[in-house]
Structure formats: C-alpha cells, structure tokens
Coordinates of C-alpha atoms in Angstrom, one line a residue:
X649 CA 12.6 -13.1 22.8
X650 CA 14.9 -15.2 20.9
X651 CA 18.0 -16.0 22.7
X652 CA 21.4 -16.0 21.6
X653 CA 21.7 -19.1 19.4
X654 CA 18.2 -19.2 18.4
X655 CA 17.5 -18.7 14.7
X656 CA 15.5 -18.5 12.2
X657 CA 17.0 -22.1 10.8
X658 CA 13.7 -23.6 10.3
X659 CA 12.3 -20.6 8.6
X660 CA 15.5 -21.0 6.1
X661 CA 14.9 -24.7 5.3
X662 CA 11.4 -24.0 4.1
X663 CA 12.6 -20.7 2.0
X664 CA 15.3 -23.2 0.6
X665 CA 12.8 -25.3 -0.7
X666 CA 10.6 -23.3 -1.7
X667 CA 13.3 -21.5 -3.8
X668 CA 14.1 -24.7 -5.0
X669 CA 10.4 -25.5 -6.7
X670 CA 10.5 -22.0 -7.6
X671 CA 13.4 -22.4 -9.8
X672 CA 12.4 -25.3 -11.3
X673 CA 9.3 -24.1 -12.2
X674 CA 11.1 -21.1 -14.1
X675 CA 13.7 -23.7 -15.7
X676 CA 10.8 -26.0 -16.9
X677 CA 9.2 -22.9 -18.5
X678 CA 11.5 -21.5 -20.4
X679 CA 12.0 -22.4 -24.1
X680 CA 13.6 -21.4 -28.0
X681 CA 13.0 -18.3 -28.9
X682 CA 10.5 -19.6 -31.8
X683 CA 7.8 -21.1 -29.2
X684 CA 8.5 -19.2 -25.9
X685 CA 5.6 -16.4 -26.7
X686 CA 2.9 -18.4 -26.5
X687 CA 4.9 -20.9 -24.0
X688 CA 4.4 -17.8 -21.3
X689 CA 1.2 -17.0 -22.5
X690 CA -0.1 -20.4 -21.9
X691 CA 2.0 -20.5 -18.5
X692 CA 2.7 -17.5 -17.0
X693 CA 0.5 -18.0 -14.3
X694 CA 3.7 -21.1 -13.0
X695 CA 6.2 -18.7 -14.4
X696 CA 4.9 -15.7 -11.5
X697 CA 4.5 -18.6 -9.4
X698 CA 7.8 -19.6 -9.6
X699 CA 9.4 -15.9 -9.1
X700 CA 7.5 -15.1 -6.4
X701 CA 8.4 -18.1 -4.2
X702 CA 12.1 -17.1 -5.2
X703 CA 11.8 -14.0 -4.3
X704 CA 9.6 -14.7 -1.1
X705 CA 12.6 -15.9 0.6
X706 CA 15.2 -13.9 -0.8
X707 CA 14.0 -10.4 -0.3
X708 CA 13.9 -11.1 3.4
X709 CA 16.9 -12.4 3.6
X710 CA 18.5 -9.5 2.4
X711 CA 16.8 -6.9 4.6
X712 CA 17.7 -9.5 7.6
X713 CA 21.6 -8.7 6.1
X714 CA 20.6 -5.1 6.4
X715 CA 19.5 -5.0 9.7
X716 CA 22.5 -6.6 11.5
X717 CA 24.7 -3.9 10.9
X718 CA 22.5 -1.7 13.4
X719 CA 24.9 -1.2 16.4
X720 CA 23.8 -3.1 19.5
X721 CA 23.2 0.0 22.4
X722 CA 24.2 -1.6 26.1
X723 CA 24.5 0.6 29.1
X724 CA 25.4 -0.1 33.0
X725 CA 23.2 1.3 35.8
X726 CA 25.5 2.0 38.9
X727 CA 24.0 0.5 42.2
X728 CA 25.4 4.1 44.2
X729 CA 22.8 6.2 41.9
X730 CA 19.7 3.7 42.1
X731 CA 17.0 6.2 41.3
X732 CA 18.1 8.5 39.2
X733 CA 20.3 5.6 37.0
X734 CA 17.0 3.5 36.5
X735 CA 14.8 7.0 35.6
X736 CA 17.1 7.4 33.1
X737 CA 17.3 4.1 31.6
X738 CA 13.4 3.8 31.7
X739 CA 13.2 7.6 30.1
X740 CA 15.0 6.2 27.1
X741 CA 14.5 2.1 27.3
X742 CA 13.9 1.7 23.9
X743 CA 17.2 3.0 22.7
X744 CA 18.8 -0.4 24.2
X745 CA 19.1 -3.6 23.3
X746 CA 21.2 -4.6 26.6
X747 CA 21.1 -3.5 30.2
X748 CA 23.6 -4.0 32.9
X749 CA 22.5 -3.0 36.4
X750 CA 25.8 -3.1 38.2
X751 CA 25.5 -4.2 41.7
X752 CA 26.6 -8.0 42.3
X753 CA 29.8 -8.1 43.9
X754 CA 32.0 -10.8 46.0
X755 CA 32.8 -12.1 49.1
X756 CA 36.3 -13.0 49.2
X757 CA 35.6 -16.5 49.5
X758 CA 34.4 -16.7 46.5
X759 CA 30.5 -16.6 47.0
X760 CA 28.3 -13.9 46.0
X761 CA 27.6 -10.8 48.2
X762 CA 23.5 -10.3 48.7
X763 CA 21.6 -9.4 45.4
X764 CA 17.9 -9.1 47.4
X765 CA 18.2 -5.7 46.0
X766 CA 17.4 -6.2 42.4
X767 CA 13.9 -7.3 43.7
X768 CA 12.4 -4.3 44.6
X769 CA 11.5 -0.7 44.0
X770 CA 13.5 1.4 41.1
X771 CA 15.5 -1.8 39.9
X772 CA 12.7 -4.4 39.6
X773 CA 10.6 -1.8 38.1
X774 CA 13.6 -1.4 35.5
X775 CA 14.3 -4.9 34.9
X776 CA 10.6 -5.6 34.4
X777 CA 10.0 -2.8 31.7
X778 CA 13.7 -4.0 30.2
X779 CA 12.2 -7.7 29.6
X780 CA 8.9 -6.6 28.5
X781 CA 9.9 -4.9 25.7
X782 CA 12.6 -8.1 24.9
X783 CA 16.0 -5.6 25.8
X784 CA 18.5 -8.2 27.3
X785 CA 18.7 -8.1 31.3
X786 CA 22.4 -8.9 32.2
X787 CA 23.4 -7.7 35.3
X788 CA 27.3 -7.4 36.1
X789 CA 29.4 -9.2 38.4
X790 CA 31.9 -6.9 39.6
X791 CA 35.2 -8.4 41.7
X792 CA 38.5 -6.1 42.0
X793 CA 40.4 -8.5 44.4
X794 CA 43.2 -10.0 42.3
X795 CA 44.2 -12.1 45.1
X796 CA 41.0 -13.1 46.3
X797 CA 40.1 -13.7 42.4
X798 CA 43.3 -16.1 41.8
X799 CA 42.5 -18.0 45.0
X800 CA 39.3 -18.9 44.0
X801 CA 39.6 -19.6 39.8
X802 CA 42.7 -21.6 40.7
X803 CA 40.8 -24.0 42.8
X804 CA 38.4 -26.7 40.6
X805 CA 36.2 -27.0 43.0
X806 CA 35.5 -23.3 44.1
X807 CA 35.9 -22.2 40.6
X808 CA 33.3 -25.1 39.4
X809 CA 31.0 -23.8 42.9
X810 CA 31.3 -20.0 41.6
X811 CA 29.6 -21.1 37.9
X812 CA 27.3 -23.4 39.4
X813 CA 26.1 -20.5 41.8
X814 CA 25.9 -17.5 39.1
X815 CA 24.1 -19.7 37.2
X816 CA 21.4 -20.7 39.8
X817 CA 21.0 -17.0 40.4
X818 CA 20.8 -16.5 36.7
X819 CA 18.0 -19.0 36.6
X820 CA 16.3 -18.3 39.6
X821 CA 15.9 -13.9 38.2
X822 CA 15.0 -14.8 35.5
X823 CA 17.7 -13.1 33.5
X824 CA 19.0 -13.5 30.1
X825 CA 23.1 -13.9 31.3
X826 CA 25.4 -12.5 33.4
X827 CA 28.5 -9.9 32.7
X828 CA 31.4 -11.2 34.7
X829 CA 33.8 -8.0 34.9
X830 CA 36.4 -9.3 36.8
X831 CA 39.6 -6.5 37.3
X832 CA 42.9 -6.7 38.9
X833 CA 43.3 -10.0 38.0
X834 CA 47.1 -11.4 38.6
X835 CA 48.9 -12.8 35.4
X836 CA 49.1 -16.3 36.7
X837 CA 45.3 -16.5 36.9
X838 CA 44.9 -16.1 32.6
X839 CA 44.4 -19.8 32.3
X840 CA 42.6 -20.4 35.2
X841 CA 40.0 -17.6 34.2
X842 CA 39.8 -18.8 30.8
X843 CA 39.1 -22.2 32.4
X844 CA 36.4 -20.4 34.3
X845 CA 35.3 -18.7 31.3
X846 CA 35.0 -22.1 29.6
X847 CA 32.6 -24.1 32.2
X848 CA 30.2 -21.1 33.0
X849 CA 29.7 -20.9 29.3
X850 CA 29.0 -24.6 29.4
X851 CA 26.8 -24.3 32.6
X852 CA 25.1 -21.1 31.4
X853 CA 23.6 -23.1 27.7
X854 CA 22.9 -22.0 24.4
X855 CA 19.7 -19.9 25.6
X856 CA 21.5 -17.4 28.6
X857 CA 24.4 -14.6 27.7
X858 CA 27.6 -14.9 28.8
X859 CA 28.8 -11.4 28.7
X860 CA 32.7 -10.1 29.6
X861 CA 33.7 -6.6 30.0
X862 CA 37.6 -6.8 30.1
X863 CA 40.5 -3.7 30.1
X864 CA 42.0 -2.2 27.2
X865 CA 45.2 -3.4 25.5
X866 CA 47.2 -1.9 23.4
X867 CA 50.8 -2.3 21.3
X868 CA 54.0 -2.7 23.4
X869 CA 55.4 0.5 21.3
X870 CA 52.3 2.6 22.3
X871 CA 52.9 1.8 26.1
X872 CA 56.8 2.3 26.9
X873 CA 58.9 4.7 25.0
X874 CA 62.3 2.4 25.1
X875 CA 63.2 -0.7 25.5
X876 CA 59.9 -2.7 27.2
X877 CA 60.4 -5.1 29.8
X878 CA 60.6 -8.6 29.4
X879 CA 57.1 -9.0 31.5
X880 CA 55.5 -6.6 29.0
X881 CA 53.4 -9.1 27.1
X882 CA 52.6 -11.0 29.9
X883 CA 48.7 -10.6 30.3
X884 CA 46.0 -11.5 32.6
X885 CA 43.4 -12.1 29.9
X886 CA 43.7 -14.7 26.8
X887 CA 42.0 -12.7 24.6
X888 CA 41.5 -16.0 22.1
X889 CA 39.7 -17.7 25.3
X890 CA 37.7 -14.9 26.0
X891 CA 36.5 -14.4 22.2
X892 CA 36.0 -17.7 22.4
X893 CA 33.8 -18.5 25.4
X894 CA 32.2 -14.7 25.9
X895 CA 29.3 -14.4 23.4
X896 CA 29.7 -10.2 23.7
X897 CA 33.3 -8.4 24.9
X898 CA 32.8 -5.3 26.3
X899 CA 35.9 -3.0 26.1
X900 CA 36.2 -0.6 28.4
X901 CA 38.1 1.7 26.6
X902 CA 38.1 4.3 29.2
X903 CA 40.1 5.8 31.7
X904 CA 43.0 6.7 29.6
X905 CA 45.2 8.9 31.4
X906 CA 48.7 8.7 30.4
X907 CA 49.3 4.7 29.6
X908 CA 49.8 5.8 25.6
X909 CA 53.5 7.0 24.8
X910 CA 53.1 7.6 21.5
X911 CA 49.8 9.8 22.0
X912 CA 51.6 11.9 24.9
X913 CA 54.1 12.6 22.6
X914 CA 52.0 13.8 20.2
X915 CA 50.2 15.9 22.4
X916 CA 50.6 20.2 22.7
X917 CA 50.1 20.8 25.9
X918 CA 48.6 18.8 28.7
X919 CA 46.9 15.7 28.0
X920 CA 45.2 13.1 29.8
X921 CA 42.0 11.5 28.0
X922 CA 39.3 9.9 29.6
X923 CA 39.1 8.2 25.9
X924 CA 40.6 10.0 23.2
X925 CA 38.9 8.8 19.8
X926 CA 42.3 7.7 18.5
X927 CA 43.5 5.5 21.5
X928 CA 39.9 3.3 21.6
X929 CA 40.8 3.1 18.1
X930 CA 44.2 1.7 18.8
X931 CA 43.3 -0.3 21.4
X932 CA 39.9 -1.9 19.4
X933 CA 41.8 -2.4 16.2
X934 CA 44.6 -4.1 17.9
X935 CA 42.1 -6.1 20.0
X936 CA 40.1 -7.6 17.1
X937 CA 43.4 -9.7 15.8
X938 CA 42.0 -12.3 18.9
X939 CA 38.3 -11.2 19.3
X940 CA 35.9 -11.4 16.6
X941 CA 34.5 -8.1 15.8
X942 CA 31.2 -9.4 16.0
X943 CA 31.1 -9.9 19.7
X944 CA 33.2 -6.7 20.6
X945 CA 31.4 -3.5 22.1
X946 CA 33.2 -0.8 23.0
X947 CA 33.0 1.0 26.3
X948 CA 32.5 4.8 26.4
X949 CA 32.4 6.9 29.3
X950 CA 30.0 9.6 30.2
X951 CA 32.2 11.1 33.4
X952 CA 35.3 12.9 33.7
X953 CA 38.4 13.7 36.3
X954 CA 39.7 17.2 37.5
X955 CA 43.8 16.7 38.3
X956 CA 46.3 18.9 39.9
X957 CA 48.9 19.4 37.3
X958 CA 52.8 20.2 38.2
X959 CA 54.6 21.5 35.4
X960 CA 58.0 19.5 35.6
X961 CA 61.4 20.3 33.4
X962 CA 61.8 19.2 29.7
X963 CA 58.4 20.0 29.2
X964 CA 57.1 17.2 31.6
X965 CA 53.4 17.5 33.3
X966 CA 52.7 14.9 36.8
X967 CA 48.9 14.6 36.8
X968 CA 47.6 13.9 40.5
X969 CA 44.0 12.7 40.1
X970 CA 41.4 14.6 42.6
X971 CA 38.4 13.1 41.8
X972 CA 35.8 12.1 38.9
X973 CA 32.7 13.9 38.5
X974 CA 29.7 14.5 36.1
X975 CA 29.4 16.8 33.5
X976 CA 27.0 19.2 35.4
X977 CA 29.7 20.1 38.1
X978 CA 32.5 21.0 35.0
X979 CA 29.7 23.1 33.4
X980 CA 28.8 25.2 36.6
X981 CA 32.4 25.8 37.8
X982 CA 33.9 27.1 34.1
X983 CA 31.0 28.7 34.4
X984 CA 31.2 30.1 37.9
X985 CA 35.1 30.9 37.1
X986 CA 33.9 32.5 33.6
X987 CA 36.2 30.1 31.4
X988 CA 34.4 28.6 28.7
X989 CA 35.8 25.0 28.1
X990 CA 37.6 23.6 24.9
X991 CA 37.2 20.6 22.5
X992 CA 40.6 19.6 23.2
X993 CA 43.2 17.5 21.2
X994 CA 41.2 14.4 22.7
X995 CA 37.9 15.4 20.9
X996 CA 36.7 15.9 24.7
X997 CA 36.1 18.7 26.7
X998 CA 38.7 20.9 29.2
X999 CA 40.1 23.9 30.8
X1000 CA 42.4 24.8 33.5
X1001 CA 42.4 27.3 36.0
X1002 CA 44.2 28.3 39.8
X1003 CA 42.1 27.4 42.4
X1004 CA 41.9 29.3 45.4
X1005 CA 44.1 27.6 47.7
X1006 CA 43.7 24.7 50.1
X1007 CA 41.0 24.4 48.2
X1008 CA 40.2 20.5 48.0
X1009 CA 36.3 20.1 48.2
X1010 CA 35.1 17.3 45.7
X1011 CA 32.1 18.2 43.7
X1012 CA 28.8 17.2 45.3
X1013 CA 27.8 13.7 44.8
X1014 CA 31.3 12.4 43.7
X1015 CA 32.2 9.0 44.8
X1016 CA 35.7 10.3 46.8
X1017 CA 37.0 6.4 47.2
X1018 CA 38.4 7.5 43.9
X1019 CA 42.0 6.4 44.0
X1020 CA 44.7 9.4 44.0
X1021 CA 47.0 8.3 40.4
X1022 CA 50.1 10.2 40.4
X1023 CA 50.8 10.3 36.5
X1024 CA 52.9 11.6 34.4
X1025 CA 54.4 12.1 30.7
X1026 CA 56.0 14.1 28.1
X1027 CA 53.9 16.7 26.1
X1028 CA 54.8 20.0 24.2
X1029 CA 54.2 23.3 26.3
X1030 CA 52.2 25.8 24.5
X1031 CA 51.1 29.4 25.3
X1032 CA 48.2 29.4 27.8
X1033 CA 49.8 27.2 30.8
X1034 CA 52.2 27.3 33.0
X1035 CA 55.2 25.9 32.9
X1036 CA 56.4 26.7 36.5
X1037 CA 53.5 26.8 38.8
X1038 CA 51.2 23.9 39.6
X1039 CA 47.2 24.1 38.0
X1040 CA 44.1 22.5 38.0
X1041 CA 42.7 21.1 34.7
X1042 CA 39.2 19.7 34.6
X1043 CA 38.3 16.9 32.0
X1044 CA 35.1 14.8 30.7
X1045 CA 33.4 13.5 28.3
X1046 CA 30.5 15.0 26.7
X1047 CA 28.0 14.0 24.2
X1048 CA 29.9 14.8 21.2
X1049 CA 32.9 13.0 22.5
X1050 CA 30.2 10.0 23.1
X1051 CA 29.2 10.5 19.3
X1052 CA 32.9 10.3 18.2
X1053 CA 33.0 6.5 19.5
X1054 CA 29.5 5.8 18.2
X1055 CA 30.8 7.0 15.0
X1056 CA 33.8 4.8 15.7
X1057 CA 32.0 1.6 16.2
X1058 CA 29.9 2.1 13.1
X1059 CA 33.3 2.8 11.0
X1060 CA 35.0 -0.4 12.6
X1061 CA 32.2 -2.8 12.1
X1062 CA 32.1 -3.8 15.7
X1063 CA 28.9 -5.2 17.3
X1064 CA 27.5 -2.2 19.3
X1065 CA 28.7 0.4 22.2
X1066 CA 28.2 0.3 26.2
X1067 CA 28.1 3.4 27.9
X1068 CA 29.2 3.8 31.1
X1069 CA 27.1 5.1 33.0
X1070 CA 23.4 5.5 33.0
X1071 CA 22.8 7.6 36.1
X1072 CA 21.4 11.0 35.6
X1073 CA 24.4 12.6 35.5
X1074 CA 25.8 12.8 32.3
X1075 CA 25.2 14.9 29.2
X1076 CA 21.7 14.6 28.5
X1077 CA 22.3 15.3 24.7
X1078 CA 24.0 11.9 24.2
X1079 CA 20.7 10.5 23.7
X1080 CA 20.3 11.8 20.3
X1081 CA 23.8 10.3 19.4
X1082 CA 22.9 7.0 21.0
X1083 CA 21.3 5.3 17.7

C-alpha cells in the first residue's frame, strides 16, 4: 500500500520523457501543405508513434485527476461495543479507506494505558482484514485531562517521551499512524501541543499517518449574541500548526447543542442539533481559512440525545441532557408512544412528548457517564409545545441526516467524512449514503 508521501514520481519522469520524444517526433513530421500528403504517407507509422507515447501518459494522468476527488470514508470503532462495532466495520470494509478503533487512552503521567487488547479476538481480526485489503489502520489516542495534558506537552522531556513512545507502538502494530484526539485542552497548552504536533510528525516519517481529530470552531458572532469577551479568540488549538503538521484533520462537527447564537435565533421552536447541515458548514468553511481543505474530514454523528426541556419566559427553552442513545431506542419509543418523528429544522430527526413521571430510565445499552449539560437559548415558540410545562424531546441523527454531510463534503471540496460511530447501532441505511 503506498503510504502517504509515496508517489507515482518515477512513473511521471518516464511519461515526461516519453512525451518529450513523442512530440518531437510529431514536430519533425510535420511539413507545407504542398509535400505533407505523401510526408505522412511515407511516415505515419513515427507520426502514431509519436501520439501514442503522448497520449500514453497523458490519458492517465487525467483519470488519476479524476479519481482524487472521490471522498476519503474513515470511521471510529468504539472500544465499549467491541463486537458488534468490528461486525459492522468488517460487514461493510470495503466502503473505507481509514479505520480508527478507538481504545488507546492515558495515564495521567503521561504514558499510555494498556493496548494488549487490539491483539486479539474481534479487533485483530478487524485490523487484519483492514490491512489486507490496503484500508489505513489508525487507531486513536484519546486523552480528556486538560491538566494532565498541559502537564505533560509543557515538559520537553515528557512531551519528546510521549512521541517517542506512540511511535514505538506504532512501529511495533504494525500500523499505518496514529490519531491523536486530544480534548479539554487548556489555552496555555496551544503552543506546546503544536510543539508536540511538530516532533511526532518528525518521529512518525514520511511513510506513517499522523492523523488529528480536533473540536469545531466557529465565528465570534455565531457564538455570543453581544459584546464577546475579550478571552473569546483565545484557542487551544493553532489551527495553522495543526494543518501544518497533521497530514488528515478530522472535524468533529458534532454535538451541537446550543453553542450557535445566530442558528438559535433562527430557529421555530426548540432546537438543539446533534449537527445541523448549516452549522458543520459554518464551522468547516470558517475552518478552511487555516487548514487546507485537502486534509480536512468532517465528523458526522450517527447517535442522538433525549433532554428535558423547560419552557422559560420570552420564549426561552433550558435543555438538560438525559442521555445519548442509538437510533433503535428513538424508533421503538415514538413508536411505542404512537408519535411518528419529524425531519426537523436541523435536517435530523425529533419529537417531544410527557413522560410518565419520575420516569428517568436510560435506554438499554446507553453509556450513562454522559455528562448532564444544562443549556439554554432563545428560539420562536410555535403551536405544538408547551410553553409553560416542562417536556421531553428526543433527537438523532439518521441516515439521511448522514447523507446531508456527505453531500456537504462533496459540495465543499474537502478530503472525505469520518463517522462516528461504527458500532451496530446506528441507522443501517447510512450505508448506501456512505460512497
């Protein structure tokens, strides 16, 4: 499998030449009108000669032009649904050209917890399918400990430790990179990440990935309705550094809620997106003034979040997250309460209803370490919900909300999609969007 800054350079040189001679030939052949009948007569045999080594090397050139528009298709397995992530990503392997089990985490000393795991059963069956049929194997680094994080990039020596370790284990697996997805990080540790960014790069060489999957960002006017704070712009990622050093940037333009003012406002009703179409737009467009467009992939989701809602005055809705969930549980319960969900304003899918009270059970399989967000924004009230008493209103991605962003990427010019996540759980028909 060729690697990231292989090419087909030498392959070029010879069609160069080639096209060269070719021309010459055709140049040396041509003549005034009065003697060029017999002239090709006598040498047409050089003159095809001559075209077809031009065009030899051109016409695959052109369909290699062709070909690189074809959106790259990455996708994380999640280590908390093992076997039913990695049937799903073997069911439809050849629809990838990247996979990222996720399940490499840190210590908070800065080493990296155990990854035994990927050696056996469901994953190394995975990862050995994935590299025989040359899709990319690069597993992510997770770390959500912005103090932990700071402590260690800030200090040469355990940041220079931390590359020299990933890539040991990136040698030793056998894998083609490593996607560092490192979250929470603390503004003062932007140029000590970037540093970080820099070295691993270097470590890692011109033949492994270095992969980055990094949090929206969008305008200052789309986030705060007045007057921003002076610590608005202030960032924990360079994005120059990161297009720089990160040979793919994965966006993970998800988990909306209510961070987009100007959306909210817009909005009839209540609104909070996993990933409406127009905020990844936003936030991607905006994005690509620092990262080329050629390394970013955008992040889609495949889950969604059910929310108590509390109608507040001047047309206000607070939003206290429950929990996330997949598809199948949203399906059965409208369908157990008889209300068929909406596209909504988002381009996903929603409805509200009055649960039965004290009613607080999760829906089976959830992950319930899901943090409780207490959000809230301005929207329109229309006919349909309340705008006294508190209601539930269940929301998620499906596959033609997934389609949306595919459509997206392909309409942007951006390098390919990641969807997050591959697990069994999401809506099945996504596959056929997926291409």
């Amino acid at each position: 499998m060729l690697k990231k800054n292989e090419s087909s350079s030498n392959r070029s040189t010879v069609c160069l030449v080639a096209s060269v001679i070719g021309l010459l030939i055709l140049r040396q052949y041509t003549y005034p009108l009065s003697t060029m009948l017999p002239a090709i007569l006598n040498n047409m045999h050089k003159q095809i000669l001559g075209f077809f080594l031009v065009m030899a090397c051109t016409l695959p050139l052109l369909g290699h032009a062709a070909t690189t528009t074809k959106l790259e298709i990455s996708g994380w397995v999640p280590y908390w649904r093992v076997a039913t992530g990695t049937a799903e990503a073997l069911a439809h392997i050849d629809t990838f050209t990247e996979l990222n089990p996720f399940g490499l985490s840190m210590k908070t000393d800065g080493t990296i917890k155990d990854h035994t795991f990927f050696d056996t059963g469901a994953w190394a069956n995975l990862i050995a399918t994935a590299q025989a049929k040359k899709i990319r194997v690069v597993p992510t680094l997770m770390w959500s400990d912005g103090n932990a994080i700071h402590k260690t990039l800030s200090n040469a020596t355990k940041r220079r430790a931390l590359a020299d370790e990933i890539v040991a284990l990136v040698n030793e697996k056998g894998w083609d990179g490593i996607d560092i997805d490192f979250e929470g990080k603390k503004a003062e540790t932007k140029p000590y990440f970037s540093l970080f960014l820099k070295g691993l790069q270097t470590k890692l060489g011109s033949k492994k990935w270095l992969i980055c999957s990094i949090e929206t960002r969008i305008p200052v006017s789309s986030r705060y309705t007045k007057n921003p704070p002076k610590d608005a712009t202030v960032y924990a990622n360079d994005l120059k550094e990161i297009g720089k050093y990160c040979d793919r940037v994965h966006v993970m333009a998800y988990d909306q809620g209510a961070i987009d003012v100007k959306l909210n406002a817009d909005a009839l009703g209540p609104y909070v997106p996993i990933a409406d179409v127009k905020w990844v737009e936003k936030a991607v467009t905006f994005m690509a003034n620092d990262i080329p467009k050629k390394k970013l992939v955008i992040g889609i989701p495949t889950y969604g979040y059910e929310y108590e809602v509390t109608p507040m005055t001047n047309g206000n809705y607070s939003y206290d997250k429950l929990w996330a969930f997949n598809p199948r549980y949203a399906v059965d319960l409208a369908q157990s309460l008889g209300i068929p969900p909406t596209r909504n304003q988002a381009g996903e899918l929603s409805f509200v209803y009055t649960p039965v009270k004290n009613s607080t059970t999760p829906p089976p399989g959830t992950a319930t370490d899901t943090p409780s967000n207490n959000l809230s924004q301005t929207t329109t009230p229309v006919a349909g919900f309340s705008t006294t008493t508190p209601f539930r209103i269940v929301w998620w991605s499906d596959a033609q909300a997934i389609g949306d962003k595919v459509a997206l990427a392909k309409r942007l010019g951006v390098r390919g999609v990641a969807i997050f996540k591959i697990d069994g759980g999401g809506d099945l028909n996504m596959w056929s969007v997926l291409r």
